[in-house]
PDB file of C-alpha atoms and ligand atoms in Angstrom:
ATOM      1  CA  UNK A   1     125.955  88.057  91.077  1.00  0.00           C
ATOM      2  CA  UNK A   2     124.276  86.648  94.145  1.00  0.00           C
ATOM      3  CA  UNK A   3     124.709  82.867  94.373  1.00  0.00           C
ATOM      4  CA  UNK A   4     121.766  81.107  96.021  1.00  0.00           C
ATOM      5  CA  UNK A   5     121.538  77.582  97.321  1.00  0.00           C
ATOM      6  CA  UNK A   6     118.149  76.019  97.953  1.00  0.00           C
ATOM      7  CA  UNK A   7     117.432  73.767 100.971  1.00  0.00           C
ATOM      8  CA  UNK A   8     114.570  71.522  99.884  1.00  0.00           C
ATOM      9  CA  UNK A   9     115.112  71.979  96.167  1.00  0.00           C
ATOM     10  CA  UNK A  10     113.075  68.894  95.344  1.00  0.00           C
ATOM     11  CA  UNK A  11     109.925  70.372  96.950  1.00  0.00           C
ATOM     12  CA  UNK A  12     107.098  72.572  95.552  1.00  0.00           C
ATOM     13  CA  UNK A  13     108.588  75.737  96.907  1.00  0.00           C
ATOM     14  CA  UNK A  14     112.222  74.779  96.114  1.00  0.00           C
ATOM     15  CA  UNK A  15     111.325  74.247  92.437  1.00  0.00           C
ATOM     16  CA  UNK A  16     109.409  77.516  92.393  1.00  0.00           C
ATOM     17  CA  UNK A  17     112.283  79.487  93.765  1.00  0.00           C
ATOM     18  CA  UNK A  18     114.400  77.971  91.108  1.00  0.00           C
ATOM     19  CA  UNK A  19     112.016  78.889  88.357  1.00  0.00           C
ATOM     20  CA  UNK A  20     111.452  82.511  89.579  1.00  0.00           C
ATOM     21  CA  UNK A  21     115.164  83.130  90.161  1.00  0.00           C
ATOM     22  CA  UNK A  22     115.742  82.675  86.473  1.00  0.00           C
ATOM     23  CA  UNK A  23     113.640  85.879  85.810  1.00  0.00           C
ATOM     24  CA  UNK A  24     115.521  87.959  88.557  1.00  0.00           C
ATOM     25  CA  UNK A  25     118.585  89.830  87.306  1.00  0.00           C
ATOM     26  CA  UNK A  26     121.608  89.543  89.527  1.00  0.00           C
ATOM     27  CA  UNK A  27     120.564  86.328  91.175  1.00  0.00           C
ATOM     28  CA  UNK A  28     121.540  82.746  90.259  1.00  0.00           C
ATOM     29  CA  UNK A  29     120.620  79.497  91.907  1.00  0.00           C
ATOM     30  CA  UNK A  30     123.858  77.438  91.879  1.00  0.00           C
ATOM     31  CA  UNK A  31     123.217  74.615  94.346  1.00  0.00           C
ATOM     32  CA  UNK A  32     120.516  72.487  95.919  1.00  0.00           C
ATOM     33  CA  UNK A  33     120.698  70.552  99.205  1.00  0.00           C
ATOM     34  CA  UNK A  34     119.029  67.132  99.181  1.00  0.00           C
ATOM     35  CA  UNK A  35     117.777  65.186 102.032  1.00  0.00           C
ATOM     36  CA  UNK A  36     120.128  62.339 103.201  1.00  0.00           C
ATOM     37  CA  UNK A  37     119.785  59.229 101.157  1.00  0.00           C
ATOM     38  CA  UNK A  38     118.586  60.865  97.963  1.00  0.00           C
ATOM     39  CA  UNK A  39     120.540  60.126  94.860  1.00  0.00           C
ATOM     40  CA  UNK A  40     121.727  63.409  93.144  1.00  0.00           C
ATOM     41  CA  UNK A  41     121.625  61.691  89.722  1.00  0.00           C
ATOM     42  CA  UNK A  42     117.913  60.808  90.184  1.00  0.00           C
ATOM     43  CA  UNK A  43     117.038  64.286  91.261  1.00  0.00           C
ATOM     44  CA  UNK A  44     119.180  65.985  88.557  1.00  0.00           C
ATOM     45  CA  UNK A  45     116.974  64.202  85.876  1.00  0.00           C
ATOM     46  CA  UNK A  46     113.933  66.415  86.849  1.00  0.00           C
ATOM     47  CA  UNK A  47     115.803  69.694  87.338  1.00  0.00           C
ATOM     48  CA  UNK A  48     117.634  72.119  84.989  1.00  0.00           C
ATOM     49  CA  UNK A  49     121.344  71.315  84.393  1.00  0.00           C
ATOM     50  CA  UNK A  50     124.267  73.048  85.934  1.00  0.00           C
ATOM     51  CA  UNK A  51     123.128  72.804  89.533  1.00  0.00           C
ATOM     52  CA  UNK A  52     125.409  71.350  92.281  1.00  0.00           C
ATOM     53  CA  UNK A  53     123.009  68.846  93.967  1.00  0.00           C
ATOM     54  CA  UNK A  54     124.278  67.253  97.188  1.00  0.00           C
ATOM     55  CA  UNK A  55     123.184  65.946 100.560  1.00  0.00           C
ATOM     56  CA  UNK A  56     126.578  67.155 101.901  1.00  0.00           C
ATOM     57  CA  UNK A  57     125.873  70.389 103.812  1.00  0.00           C
ATOM     58  CA  UNK A  58     129.442  71.745 104.047  1.00  0.00           C
ATOM     59  CA  UNK A  59     129.938  71.195 100.307  1.00  0.00           C
ATOM     60  CA  UNK A  60     126.518  72.829  99.570  1.00  0.00           C
ATOM     61  CA  UNK A  61     127.444  75.846 101.661  1.00  0.00           C
ATOM     62  CA  UNK A  62     130.877  76.345 100.132  1.00  0.00           C
ATOM     63  CA  UNK A  63     129.562  77.482  96.774  1.00  0.00           C
ATOM     64  CA  UNK A  64     126.803  79.891  97.824  1.00  0.00           C
ATOM     65  CA  UNK A  65     126.378  83.472  99.125  1.00  0.00           C
ATOM     66  CA  UNK A  66     122.934  82.935 100.708  1.00  0.00           C
ATOM     67  CA  UNK A  67     120.839  79.830 101.533  1.00  0.00           C
ATOM     68  CA  UNK A  68     117.016  79.727 100.987  1.00  0.00           C
ATOM     69  CA  UNK A  69     115.202  77.041 102.884  1.00  0.00           C
ATOM     70  CA  UNK A  70     111.809  75.727 102.177  1.00  0.00           C
ATOM     71  CA  UNK A  71     111.991  72.204 103.572  1.00  0.00           C
ATOM     72  CA  UNK A  72     111.180  70.398 106.793  1.00  0.00           C
ATOM     73  CA  UNK A  73     111.712  71.768 110.332  1.00  0.00           C
ATOM     74  CA  UNK A  74     114.309  69.114 111.212  1.00  0.00           C
ATOM     75  CA  UNK A  75     116.408  69.948 108.108  1.00  0.00           C
ATOM     76  CA  UNK A  76     115.965  73.672 108.713  1.00  0.00           C
ATOM     77  CA  UNK A  77     117.533  73.383 112.139  1.00  0.00           C
ATOM     78  CA  UNK A  78     120.545  71.345 110.911  1.00  0.00           C
ATOM     79  CA  UNK A  79     120.944  73.537 107.841  1.00  0.00           C
ATOM     80  CA  UNK A  80     120.833  76.751 109.989  1.00  0.00           C
ATOM     81  CA  UNK A  81     123.514  75.412 112.412  1.00  0.00           C
ATOM     82  CA  UNK A  82     125.793  74.538 109.474  1.00  0.00           C
ATOM     83  CA  UNK A  83     125.148  77.839 107.697  1.00  0.00           C
ATOM     84  CA  UNK A  84     126.173  79.707 110.936  1.00  0.00           C
ATOM     85  CA  UNK A  85     129.451  77.707 111.004  1.00  0.00           C
ATOM     86  CA  UNK A  86     130.125  78.480 107.338  1.00  0.00           C
ATOM     87  CA  UNK A  87     129.108  82.162 107.678  1.00  0.00           C
ATOM     88  CA  UNK A  88     126.383  81.897 105.112  1.00  0.00           C
ATOM     89  CA  UNK A  89     123.248  84.122 105.576  1.00  0.00           C
ATOM     90  CA  UNK A  90     120.035  82.052 105.948  1.00  0.00           C
ATOM     91  CA  UNK A  91     116.536  82.737 104.642  1.00  0.00           C
ATOM     92  CA  UNK A  92     113.960  80.267 105.928  1.00  0.00           C
ATOM     93  CA  UNK A  93     110.303  79.964 104.976  1.00  0.00           C
ATOM     94  CA  UNK A  94     109.787  76.435 106.545  1.00  0.00           C
ATOM     95  CA  UNK A  95     106.703  76.379 108.823  1.00  0.00           C
ATOM     96  CA  UNK A  96     105.613  74.019 111.596  1.00  0.00           C
ATOM     97  CA  UNK A  97     108.792  74.828 113.638  1.00  0.00           C
ATOM     98  CA  UNK A  98     108.699  73.839 117.334  1.00  0.00           C
ATOM     99  CA  UNK A  99     110.834  75.382 120.082  1.00  0.00           C
ATOM    100  CA  UNK A 100     114.033  73.427 119.454  1.00  0.00           C
ATOM    101  CA  UNK A 101     113.870  74.451 115.819  1.00  0.00           C
ATOM    102  CA  UNK A 102     113.299  78.112 116.650  1.00  0.00           C
ATOM    103  CA  UNK A 103     116.224  77.904 119.152  1.00  0.00           C
ATOM    104  CA  UNK A 104     118.523  76.640 116.358  1.00  0.00           C
ATOM    105  CA  UNK A 105     117.614  79.679 114.128  1.00  0.00           C
ATOM    106  CA  UNK A 106     118.164  82.003 117.113  1.00  0.00           C
ATOM    107  CA  UNK A 107     121.579  80.519 117.835  1.00  0.00           C
ATOM    108  CA  UNK A 108     122.512  80.732 114.228  1.00  0.00           C
ATOM    109  CA  UNK A 109     121.499  84.410 114.258  1.00  0.00           C
ATOM    110  CA  UNK A 110     124.244  85.093 116.745  1.00  0.00           C
ATOM    111  CA  UNK A 111     126.812  84.428 113.940  1.00  0.00           C
ATOM    112  CA  UNK A 112     125.032  85.171 110.663  1.00  0.00           C
ATOM    113  CA  UNK A 113     121.969  87.289 109.461  1.00  0.00           C
ATOM    114  CA  UNK A 114     118.844  85.096 109.511  1.00  0.00           C
ATOM    115  CA  UNK A 115     115.283  85.779 108.390  1.00  0.00           C
ATOM    116  CA  UNK A 116     112.446  83.473 109.029  1.00  0.00           C
ATOM    117  CA  UNK A 117     108.948  84.299 107.734  1.00  0.00           C
ATOM    118  CA  UNK A 118     105.856  82.049 107.579  1.00  0.00           C
ATOM    119  CA  UNK A 119     104.793  83.929 104.466  1.00  0.00           C
ATOM    120  CA  UNK A 120     107.170  85.609 102.094  1.00  0.00           C
ATOM    121  CA  UNK A 121     104.394  87.236  99.928  1.00  0.00           C
ATOM    122  CA  UNK A 122     104.302  91.097  99.876  1.00  0.00           C
ATOM    123  CA  UNK A 123     100.583  91.259 100.531  1.00  0.00           C
ATOM    124  CA  UNK A 124     100.858  89.017 103.612  1.00  0.00           C
ATOM    125  CA  UNK A 125     103.726  91.162 104.926  1.00  0.00           C
ATOM    126  CA  UNK A 126     101.559  94.201 104.579  1.00  0.00           C
ATOM    127  CA  UNK A 127      98.626  92.391 106.248  1.00  0.00           C
ATOM    128  CA  UNK A 128     100.823  91.549 109.186  1.00  0.00           C
ATOM    129  CA  UNK A 129     101.712  95.249 109.557  1.00  0.00           C
ATOM    130  CA  UNK A 130      98.009  96.311 109.406  1.00  0.00           C
ATOM    131  CA  UNK A 131      96.518  93.824 111.748  1.00  0.00           C
ATOM    132  CA  UNK A 132      97.961  95.195 115.107  1.00  0.00           C
ATOM    133  CA  UNK A 133      96.538  98.607 114.208  1.00  0.00           C
ATOM    134  CA  UNK A 134      93.156  97.208 113.494  1.00  0.00           C
ATOM    135  CA  UNK A 135      93.143  95.089 116.618  1.00  0.00           C
ATOM    136  CA  UNK A 136      93.956  98.176 118.772  1.00  0.00           C
ATOM    137  CA  UNK A 137      91.580 100.514 117.059  1.00  0.00           C
ATOM    138  CA  UNK A 138      88.637  98.074 117.141  1.00  0.00           C
ATOM    139  CA  UNK A 139      89.600  96.961 120.609  1.00  0.00           C
ATOM    140  CA  UNK A 140      86.227  95.334 121.522  1.00  0.00           C
ATOM    141  CA  UNK A 141      85.474  93.732 118.170  1.00  0.00           C
ATOM    142  CA  UNK A 142      85.564  89.978 117.797  1.00  0.00           C
ATOM    143  CA  UNK A 143      88.427  88.612 115.713  1.00  0.00           C
ATOM    144  CA  UNK A 144      88.518  85.281 113.822  1.00  0.00           C
ATOM    145  CA  UNK A 145      91.191  84.040 111.416  1.00  0.00           C
ATOM    146  CA  UNK A 146      90.279  81.685 108.619  1.00  0.00           C
ATOM    147  CA  UNK A 147      93.114  80.144 106.609  1.00  0.00           C
ATOM    148  CA  UNK A 148      92.826  77.814 103.582  1.00  0.00           C
ATOM    149  CA  UNK A 149      95.497  75.665 102.102  1.00  0.00           C
ATOM    150  CA  UNK A 150      96.037  72.637  99.787  1.00  0.00           C
ATOM    151  CA  UNK A 151      95.320  69.116 100.983  1.00  0.00           C
ATOM    152  CA  UNK A 152      99.028  68.188 101.236  1.00  0.00           C
ATOM    153  CA  UNK A 153     100.008  70.934 103.770  1.00  0.00           C
ATOM    154  CA  UNK A 154     101.755  69.236 106.752  1.00  0.00           C
ATOM    155  CA  UNK A 155     101.030  71.804 109.467  1.00  0.00           C
ATOM    156  CA  UNK A 156      97.835  73.409 110.911  1.00  0.00           C
ATOM    157  CA  UNK A 157      97.123  76.200 111.660  1.00  0.00           C
ATOM    158  CA  UNK A 158      99.420  77.750 109.064  1.00  0.00           C
ATOM    159  CA  UNK A 159     102.547  79.614 110.174  1.00  0.00           C
ATOM    160  CA  UNK A 160     100.967  82.734 108.762  1.00  0.00           C
ATOM    161  CA  UNK A 161      97.871  82.302 110.861  1.00  0.00           C
ATOM    162  CA  UNK A 162     100.042  81.858 113.967  1.00  0.00           C
ATOM    163  CA  UNK A 163     102.004  84.999 113.095  1.00  0.00           C
ATOM    164  CA  UNK A 164      98.739  86.954 112.669  1.00  0.00           C
ATOM    165  CA  UNK A 165      97.389  85.645 115.924  1.00  0.00           C
ATOM    166  CA  UNK A 166     100.668  86.547 117.774  1.00  0.00           C
ATOM    167  CA  UNK A 167     100.491  90.084 116.277  1.00  0.00           C
ATOM    168  CA  UNK A 168      96.869  90.463 117.447  1.00  0.00           C
ATOM    169  CA  UNK A 169      97.642  89.049 120.995  1.00  0.00           C
ATOM    170  CA  UNK A 170     100.470  91.591 121.317  1.00  0.00           C
ATOM    171  CA  UNK A 171      98.361  94.471 120.115  1.00  0.00           C
ATOM    172  CA  UNK A 172      95.369  93.754 122.428  1.00  0.00           C
ATOM    173  CA  UNK A 173      97.105  94.864 125.593  1.00  0.00           C
ATOM    174  CA  UNK A 174      94.017  95.222 127.845  1.00  0.00           C
ATOM    175  CA  UNK A 175      92.171  91.998 126.966  1.00  0.00           C
ATOM    176  CA  UNK A 176      93.995  88.715 126.995  1.00  0.00           C
ATOM    177  CA  UNK A 177      92.383  86.585 124.186  1.00  0.00           C
ATOM    178  CA  UNK A 178      92.232  82.827 124.298  1.00  0.00           C
ATOM    179  CA  UNK A 179      93.046  81.125 121.037  1.00  0.00           C
ATOM    180  CA  UNK A 180      90.304  78.621 119.959  1.00  0.00           C
ATOM    181  CA  UNK A 181      91.223  76.230 117.171  1.00  0.00           C
ATOM    182  CA  UNK A 182      88.103  75.475 115.118  1.00  0.00           C
ATOM    183  CA  UNK A 183      84.762  75.386 116.946  1.00  0.00           C
ATOM    184  CA  UNK A 184      83.154  72.032 117.615  1.00  0.00           C
ATOM    185  CA  UNK A 185      80.458  70.589 119.702  1.00  0.00           C
ATOM    186  CA  UNK A 186      80.598  71.940 123.272  1.00  0.00           C
ATOM    187  CA  UNK A 187      82.493  75.036 122.090  1.00  0.00           C
ATOM    188  CA  UNK A 188      79.702  76.714 120.147  1.00  0.00           C
ATOM    189  CA  UNK A 189      79.364  79.875 122.217  1.00  0.00           C
ATOM    190  CA  UNK A 190      81.922  82.558 121.614  1.00  0.00           C
ATOM    191  CA  UNK A 191      83.365  84.024 124.765  1.00  0.00           C
ATOM    192  CA  UNK A 192      84.659  87.534 125.133  1.00  0.00           C
ATOM    193  CA  UNK A 193      88.261  87.935 124.060  1.00  0.00           C
ATOM    194  CA  UNK A 194      88.480  84.671 122.132  1.00  0.00           C
ATOM    195  CA  UNK A 195      90.542  84.558 119.100  1.00  0.00           C
ATOM    196  CA  UNK A 196      89.361  81.812 116.722  1.00  0.00           C
ATOM    197  CA  UNK A 197      91.575  80.183 114.181  1.00  0.00           C
ATOM    198  CA  UNK A 198      90.040  78.021 111.487  1.00  0.00           C
ATOM    199  CA  UNK A 199      92.150  75.816 109.259  1.00  0.00           C
ATOM    200  CA  UNK A 200      90.636  74.592 105.949  1.00  0.00           C
ATOM    201  CA  UNK A 201      92.435  71.943 103.873  1.00  0.00           C
ATOM    202  CA  UNK A 202      91.084  71.348 100.385  1.00  0.00           C
ATOM    203  CA  UNK A 203      92.201  70.723  96.833  1.00  0.00           C
ATOM    204  CA  UNK A 204      95.132  72.773  95.460  1.00  0.00           C
ATOM    205  CA  UNK A 205      94.591  76.034  97.328  1.00  0.00           C
ATOM    206  CA  UNK A 206      97.998  77.811  97.449  1.00  0.00           C
ATOM    207  CA  UNK A 207      97.267  79.870 100.599  1.00  0.00           C
ATOM    208  CA  UNK A 208      94.502  82.240 101.690  1.00  0.00           C
ATOM    209  CA  UNK A 209      94.187  84.052 104.958  1.00  0.00           C
ATOM    210  CA  UNK A 210      91.169  86.078 106.117  1.00  0.00           C
ATOM    211  CA  UNK A 211      91.134  88.322 109.186  1.00  0.00           C
ATOM    212  CA  UNK A 212      87.463  88.880 110.210  1.00  0.00           C
ATOM    213  CA  UNK A 213      86.808  91.671 112.721  1.00  0.00           C
ATOM    214  CA  UNK A 214      83.197  91.930 113.746  1.00  0.00           C
ATOM    215  CA  UNK A 215      80.971  94.038 116.022  1.00  0.00           C
ATOM    216  CA  UNK A 216      77.200  93.637 116.643  1.00  0.00           C
ATOM    217  CA  UNK A 217      76.189  95.693 113.559  1.00  0.00           C
ATOM    218  CA  UNK A 218      79.201  95.722 111.204  1.00  0.00           C
ATOM    219  CA  UNK A 219      82.154  93.832 110.218  1.00  0.00           C
ATOM    220  CA  UNK A 220      85.439  94.268 108.458  1.00  0.00           C
ATOM    221  CA  UNK A 221      87.220  91.473 106.535  1.00  0.00           C
ATOM    222  CA  UNK A 222      90.695  91.479 105.036  1.00  0.00           C
ATOM    223  CA  UNK A 223      91.817  88.616 102.788  1.00  0.00           C
ATOM    224  CA  UNK A 224      95.188  87.873 101.274  1.00  0.00           C
ATOM    225  CA  UNK A 225      95.552  85.064  98.931  1.00  0.00           C
ATOM    226  CA  UNK A 226      98.569  83.872  97.049  1.00  0.00           C
ATOM    227  CA  UNK A 227      97.391  82.925  93.565  1.00  0.00           C
ATOM    228  CA  UNK A 228     100.688  81.097  92.899  1.00  0.00           C
ATOM    229  CA  UNK A 229     103.755  79.896  94.919  1.00  0.00           C
ATOM    230  CA  UNK A 230     105.649  82.362  92.794  1.00  0.00           C
ATOM    231  CA  UNK A 231     104.579  85.179  95.171  1.00  0.00           C
ATOM    232  CA  UNK A 232     106.382  83.423  98.006  1.00  0.00           C
ATOM    233  CA  UNK A 233     109.468  82.679  95.900  1.00  0.00           C
ATOM    234  CA  UNK A 234     109.843  86.213  94.690  1.00  0.00           C
ATOM    235  CA  UNK A 235     109.618  87.516  98.370  1.00  0.00           C
ATOM    236  CA  UNK A 236     112.174  84.940  99.480  1.00  0.00           C
ATOM    237  CA  UNK A 237     114.641  85.993  96.780  1.00  0.00           C
ATOM    238  CA  UNK A 238     114.107  89.614  97.614  1.00  0.00           C
ATOM    239  CA  UNK A 239     114.839  88.719 101.265  1.00  0.00           C
ATOM    240  CA  UNK A 240     118.045  87.024 100.260  1.00  0.00           C
ATOM    241  CA  UNK A 241     119.067  90.120  98.338  1.00  0.00           C
ATOM    242  CA  UNK A 242     118.400  92.359 101.283  1.00  0.00           C
ATOM    243  CA  UNK A 243     119.912  90.006 103.921  1.00  0.00           C
ATOM    244  CA  UNK A 244     123.480  89.767 102.222  1.00  0.00           C
ATOM    245  CA  UNK A 245     125.894  92.130 103.925  1.00  0.00           C
ATOM    246  CA  UNK A 246     123.745  92.667 107.130  1.00  0.00           C
ATOM    247  CA  UNK A 247     125.363  92.060 110.524  1.00  0.00           C
ATOM    248  CA  UNK A 248     124.457  88.806 112.356  1.00  0.00           C
ATOM    249  CA  UNK A 249     120.968  88.906 113.870  1.00  0.00           C
ATOM    250  CA  UNK A 250     117.459  87.688 113.489  1.00  0.00           C
ATOM    251  CA  UNK A 251     115.481  89.858 111.002  1.00  0.00           C
ATOM    252  CA  UNK A 252     111.773  89.862 110.167  1.00  0.00           C
ATOM    253  CA  UNK A 253     110.682  89.977 106.491  1.00  0.00           C
ATOM    254  CA  UNK A 254     108.831  93.215 107.319  1.00  0.00           C
ATOM    255  CA  UNK A 255     111.972  94.761 108.657  1.00  0.00           C
ATOM    256  CA  UNK A 256     113.864  93.910 105.522  1.00  0.00           C
ATOM    257  CA  UNK A 257     111.139  95.311 103.371  1.00  0.00           C
ATOM    258  CA  UNK A 258     109.970  98.396 105.182  1.00  0.00           C
ATOM    259  CA  UNK A 259     112.496  98.966 107.932  1.00  0.00           C
TER     260      UNK A 259
HETATM  261  N1  LIG B   1     107.126  81.075 104.053  1.00  0.00           N
HETATM  262  C1  LIG B   1     106.452  81.017 102.983  1.00  0.00           C
HETATM  263  O1  LIG B   1     106.175  81.962 102.255  1.00  0.00           O
HETATM  264  C2  LIG B   1     106.022  79.589 102.616  1.00  0.00           C
HETATM  265  C3  LIG B   1     105.288  79.399 101.392  1.00  0.00           C
HETATM  266  C4  LIG B   1     104.875  78.064 101.025  1.00  0.00           C
HETATM  267  C5  LIG B   1     105.348  77.049 101.802  1.00  0.00           C
HETATM  268  N2  LIG B   1     106.029  77.258 103.000  1.00  0.00           N
HETATM  269  C6  LIG B   1     106.530  76.201 103.769  1.00  0.00           C
HETATM  270  O2  LIG B   1     107.719  75.739 103.161  1.00  0.00           O
HETATM  271  C7  LIG B   1     107.896  74.297 103.446  1.00  0.00           C
HETATM  272  C8  LIG B   1     108.041  73.421 102.196  1.00  0.00           C
HETATM  273  O3  LIG B   1     106.819  73.569 101.489  1.00  0.00           O
HETATM  274  P1  LIG B   1     106.629  72.777 100.148  1.00  0.00           P
HETATM  275  O4  LIG B   1     105.206  72.994  99.742  1.00  0.00           O
HETATM  276  O5  LIG B   1     107.697  73.110  99.168  1.00  0.00           O
HETATM  277  O6  LIG B   1     106.765  71.328 100.687  1.00  0.00           O
HETATM  278  P2  LIG B   1     107.177  69.940  99.864  1.00  0.00           P
HETATM  279  O7  LIG B   1     106.735  70.039  98.430  1.00  0.00           O
HETATM  280  O8  LIG B   1     106.649  68.835 100.687  1.00  0.00           O
HETATM  281  O9  LIG B   1     108.716  69.978  99.922  1.00  0.00           O
HETATM  282  C9  LIG B   1     109.491  69.656 101.163  1.00  0.00           C
HETATM  283  C10 LIG B   1     110.983  69.664 100.891  1.00  0.00           C
HETATM  284  O10 LIG B   1     111.655  69.347 102.105  1.00  0.00           O
HETATM  285  C11 LIG B   1     112.222  68.006 101.969  1.00  0.00           C
HETATM  286  N3  LIG B   1     111.860  67.234 103.089  1.00  0.00           N
HETATM  287  C12 LIG B   1     110.649  66.887 103.582  1.00  0.00           C
HETATM  288  N4  LIG B   1     110.662  66.133 104.678  1.00  0.00           N
HETATM  289  C13 LIG B   1     112.007  66.106 105.046  1.00  0.00           C
HETATM  290  C14 LIG B   1     112.740  65.581 106.181  1.00  0.00           C
HETATM  291  N5  LIG B   1     112.038  64.885 107.118  1.00  0.00           N
HETATM  292  N6  LIG B   1     114.042  65.752 106.206  1.00  0.00           N
HETATM  293  C15 LIG B   1     114.643  66.412 105.272  1.00  0.00           C
HETATM  294  N7  LIG B   1     114.024  66.980 104.178  1.00  0.00           N
HETATM  295  C16 LIG B   1     112.766  66.815 104.059  1.00  0.00           C
HETATM  296  C17 LIG B   1     111.637  67.418 100.738  1.00  0.00           C
HETATM  297  O11 LIG B   1     112.544  66.499 100.248  1.00  0.00           O
HETATM  298  P3  LIG B   1     112.055  65.139  99.452  1.00  0.00           P
HETATM  299  O12 LIG B   1     111.628  65.641  98.066  1.00  0.00           O
HETATM  300  O13 LIG B   1     113.333  64.271  99.405  1.00  0.00           O
HETATM  301  O14 LIG B   1     111.001  64.524 100.240  1.00  0.00           O
HETATM  302  C18 LIG B   1     111.396  68.617  99.833  1.00  0.00           C
HETATM  303  O15 LIG B   1     112.646  69.003  99.257  1.00  0.00           O
HETATM  304  C19 LIG B   1     106.609  73.886 104.375  1.00  0.00           C
HETATM  305  O16 LIG B   1     107.025  74.071 105.665  1.00  0.00           O
HETATM  306  C20 LIG B   1     105.623  74.964 103.971  1.00  0.00           C
HETATM  307  O17 LIG B   1     104.625  75.185 104.935  1.00  0.00           O
HETATM  308  C21 LIG B   1     106.341  78.503 103.383  1.00  0.00           C
END
């Protein structure tokens, strides 16, 4: 049995991981890390029984085989450092990380296996693999990324849009594209090599990413959309299963799935 602990168990994704894990054989969620100051008794009232809920990181890590984190960048960094000390593999889906947060994950990866992915859905992982090939093959086509998410999302553009943009930049070796966020007054004209990213925030949209490649007379559009957070939860649980037993290091979700 793989014992999972969830960092951010009170959030939308934390609760979804908990729900999906009940359908996956060989996996059990046994613990949840709460943010400092939250009363475990209050939280327990809205979650299934039998979970060890605590804001105490060492206690949380003692009872689990792998940590799955969908929380806030500051908590991600602290939890990753503690997981490294405790020797617990770390799966993180938290987005909006800045340089110090990424560094904390990299340092943790010197001692434990770590996977961070902005999108744990299978379809998005495949899209991320396809995009460099398309960007290289259609080398002089314009590329724009359009992402849509629910109104409560805290970061923009999405981590997935950033990951797609980085994959495109790396693939376009000869042209150095300039990233343009949105397109407002004074920026209407598209310049050669630009990579536009457009973030839409509306309603309850779970997450949709479109890669638009366009030439003068034709265009190609690939869209992935998550119809439920369960897609991300299933992927994160699969990543946890595949991460256990690996040597310390920083793994991509694609590497764990297809490597
Ligand atoms: N990689 C993927 O596939 C994927 C998919 C969906 C979402 N995400 C990302 O996962 C993260 C969580 O998303 P969500 O929709 O579940 O968010 P959410 O519903 O807002 O939940 C956030 C969780 O983090 C905790 N938290 C928030 N701010 C905190 C802080 N300053 N310090 C410590 N803990 C804090 C919350 O605790 P309280 O309840 O106490 O506030 C809650 O447990 C986001 O970064 C989101 O972009 C990733």
